[in-house]
XYZ file of C-alpha atoms in Angstrom:
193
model
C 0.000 0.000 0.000
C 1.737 3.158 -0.957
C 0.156 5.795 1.665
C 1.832 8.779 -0.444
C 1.473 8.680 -3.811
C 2.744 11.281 -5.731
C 5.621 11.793 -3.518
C 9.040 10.669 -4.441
C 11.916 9.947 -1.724
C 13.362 13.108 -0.420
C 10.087 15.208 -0.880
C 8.712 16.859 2.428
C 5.151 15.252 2.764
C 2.106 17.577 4.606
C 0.816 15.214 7.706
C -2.499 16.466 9.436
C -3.066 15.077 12.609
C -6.351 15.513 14.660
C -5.309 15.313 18.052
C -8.309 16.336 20.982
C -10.196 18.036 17.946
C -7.101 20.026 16.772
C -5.281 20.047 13.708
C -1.862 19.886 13.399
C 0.230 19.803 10.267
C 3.576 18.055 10.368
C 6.428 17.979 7.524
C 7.775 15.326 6.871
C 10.411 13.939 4.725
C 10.068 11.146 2.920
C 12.922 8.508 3.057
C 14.838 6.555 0.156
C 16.811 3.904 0.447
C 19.255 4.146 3.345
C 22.558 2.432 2.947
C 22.508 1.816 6.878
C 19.216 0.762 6.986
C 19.942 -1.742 4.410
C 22.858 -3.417 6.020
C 21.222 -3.782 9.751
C 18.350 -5.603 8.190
C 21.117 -7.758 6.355
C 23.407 -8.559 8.502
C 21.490 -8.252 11.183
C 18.557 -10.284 10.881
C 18.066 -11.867 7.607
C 21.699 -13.344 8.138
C 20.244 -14.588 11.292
C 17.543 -16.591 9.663
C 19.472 -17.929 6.842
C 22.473 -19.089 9.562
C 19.843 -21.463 10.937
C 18.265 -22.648 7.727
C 21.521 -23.441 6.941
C 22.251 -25.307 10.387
C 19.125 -27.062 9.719
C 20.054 -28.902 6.850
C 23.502 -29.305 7.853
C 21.988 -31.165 10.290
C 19.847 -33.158 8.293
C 23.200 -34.144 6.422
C 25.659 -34.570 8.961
C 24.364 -35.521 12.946
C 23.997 -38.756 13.302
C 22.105 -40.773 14.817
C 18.880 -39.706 12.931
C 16.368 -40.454 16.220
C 13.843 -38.432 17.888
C 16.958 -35.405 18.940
C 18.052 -35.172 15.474
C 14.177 -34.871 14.289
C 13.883 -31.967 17.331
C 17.212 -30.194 16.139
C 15.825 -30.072 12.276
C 12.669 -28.301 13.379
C 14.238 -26.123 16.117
C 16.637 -24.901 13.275
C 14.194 -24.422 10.464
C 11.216 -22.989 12.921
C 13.660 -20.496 14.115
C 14.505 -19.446 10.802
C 11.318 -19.318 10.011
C 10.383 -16.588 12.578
C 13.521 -14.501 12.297
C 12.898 -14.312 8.734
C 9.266 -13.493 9.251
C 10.121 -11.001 12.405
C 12.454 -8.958 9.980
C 9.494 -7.811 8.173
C 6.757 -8.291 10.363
C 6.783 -4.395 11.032
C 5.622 -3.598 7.875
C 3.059 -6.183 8.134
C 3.889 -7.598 4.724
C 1.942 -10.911 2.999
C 0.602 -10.975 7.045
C 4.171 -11.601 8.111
C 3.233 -10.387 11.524
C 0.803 -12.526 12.222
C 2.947 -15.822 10.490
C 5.409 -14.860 12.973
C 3.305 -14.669 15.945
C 1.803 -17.987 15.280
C 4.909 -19.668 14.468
C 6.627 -18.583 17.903
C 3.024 -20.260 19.314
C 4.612 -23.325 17.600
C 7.799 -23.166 18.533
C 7.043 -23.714 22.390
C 6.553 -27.246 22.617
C 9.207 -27.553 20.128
C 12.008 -25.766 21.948
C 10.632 -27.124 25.303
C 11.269 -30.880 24.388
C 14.097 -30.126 22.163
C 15.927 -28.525 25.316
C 14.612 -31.333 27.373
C 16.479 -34.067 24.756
C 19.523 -32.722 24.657
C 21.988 -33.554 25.383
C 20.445 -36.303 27.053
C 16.819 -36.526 27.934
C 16.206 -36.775 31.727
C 13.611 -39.650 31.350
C 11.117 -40.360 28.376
C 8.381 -38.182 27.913
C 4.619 -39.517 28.234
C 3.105 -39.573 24.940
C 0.067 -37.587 26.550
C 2.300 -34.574 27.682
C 3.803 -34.389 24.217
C 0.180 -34.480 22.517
C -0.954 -31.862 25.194
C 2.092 -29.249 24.312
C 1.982 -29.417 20.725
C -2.020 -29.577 20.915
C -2.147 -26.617 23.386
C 0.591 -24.577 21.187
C -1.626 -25.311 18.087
C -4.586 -23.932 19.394
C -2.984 -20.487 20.189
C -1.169 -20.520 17.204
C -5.139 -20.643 15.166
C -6.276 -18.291 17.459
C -3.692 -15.867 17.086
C -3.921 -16.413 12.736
C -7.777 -15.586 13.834
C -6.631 -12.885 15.745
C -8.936 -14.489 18.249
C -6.713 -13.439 21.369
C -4.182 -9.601 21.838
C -1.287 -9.673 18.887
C 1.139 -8.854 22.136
C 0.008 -12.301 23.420
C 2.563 -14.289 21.706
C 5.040 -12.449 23.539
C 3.713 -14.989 26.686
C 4.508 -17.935 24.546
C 7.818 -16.323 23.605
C 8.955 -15.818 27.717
C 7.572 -19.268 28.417
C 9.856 -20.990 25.392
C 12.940 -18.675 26.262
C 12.654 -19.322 30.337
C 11.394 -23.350 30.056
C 14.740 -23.812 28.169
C 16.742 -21.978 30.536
C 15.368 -23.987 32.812
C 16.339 -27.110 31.112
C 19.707 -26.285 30.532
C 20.295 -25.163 33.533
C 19.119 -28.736 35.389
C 20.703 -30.588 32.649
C 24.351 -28.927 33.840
C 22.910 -29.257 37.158
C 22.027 -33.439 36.810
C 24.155 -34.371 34.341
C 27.928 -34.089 34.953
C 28.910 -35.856 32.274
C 27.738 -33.312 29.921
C 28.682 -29.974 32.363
C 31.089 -28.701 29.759
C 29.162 -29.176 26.615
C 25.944 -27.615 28.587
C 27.935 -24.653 29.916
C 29.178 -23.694 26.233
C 25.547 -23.555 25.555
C 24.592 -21.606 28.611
C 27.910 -19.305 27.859
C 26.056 -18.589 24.374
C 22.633 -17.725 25.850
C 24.073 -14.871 27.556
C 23.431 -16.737 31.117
């Protein structure tokens, strides 16, 4: 949608605002392309996204053995690609990017939950019900937010409670498992923690 047509970059653009029954008129300049601009959204995020597709099928070519934490590592990498790439444009709510986003950080939960639970070794085996439930429950929020059914800020809930839940995990993974202390605590290192 081009809101100032008309208007070519570099032109000063009239802007009336009605603000407590008051017009005010605002200049304001209308921006090219910005060199700057264009490299933070580069290298910045888009990198971001395609460094994780890219883990993601290095993955699917190179860890062995393919069982259920190689499955979890695929989808954690392609997922989170997935939602960087659709966060770097979400703010111009392009092709609905924001809400794609939204709902695919609904989806990610249960994903990075029991990938962070697997790895490096899973404490014990998951009941089949709990997995259902998490992927189920993460589902339904992700339709609801599509269906903008529930506050667009909500996903930020589901965003905390993925980020925190695999703290969590790491942290009683380095905690239980000593055998693993120093591959956990490069990981840990890495998450800022």
């Amino acid at each position: 949608l081009t809101l100032f047509t008309g208007f070519t970059p570099g032109d000063t653009v009239p802007i009336q605002i009605n603000r407590a029954d008051q017009i005010l008129e605002i200049s304001w300049m209308l921006p090219g392309w910005n060199r700057a601009e264009f490299q933070d959204r580069i290298w910045d995020v888009l990198i971001q996204a395609y460094l994780f597709w890219v883990s993601g099928f290095f993955t699917i070519l190179f860890v062995r053995p393919k069982d259920a934490r190689w499955r979890a590592m695929i989808a954690f990498f392609f997922m989170t690609a997935l939602w960087v790439a659709a966060g770097s444009i979400s703010g111009w709510h392009i092709w609905g990017s924001a809400i794609f986003m939204r709902s695919i950080i609904w989806l990610c939960v249960p994903l990075y939950l029991r990938f962070h639970w697997m790895l490096p070794k899973p404490f014990f085996k998951l009941p089949p019900v709990i997995v259902v439930a998490m992927y189920t429950i993460s589902a339904i929020f992700a339709i609801l937010q599509v269906f903008q059914v529930i506050p667009a800020s909500a996903y930020f809930g589901g965003f905390l409670f993925a980020v925190f839940g695999s703290l969590i995990l790491l942290i009683a993974h380095f905690i239980f498992q000593k055998e693993y202390r120093r591959d956990i605590s490069i990981v840990l290192g890495v998450s800022g923690v």
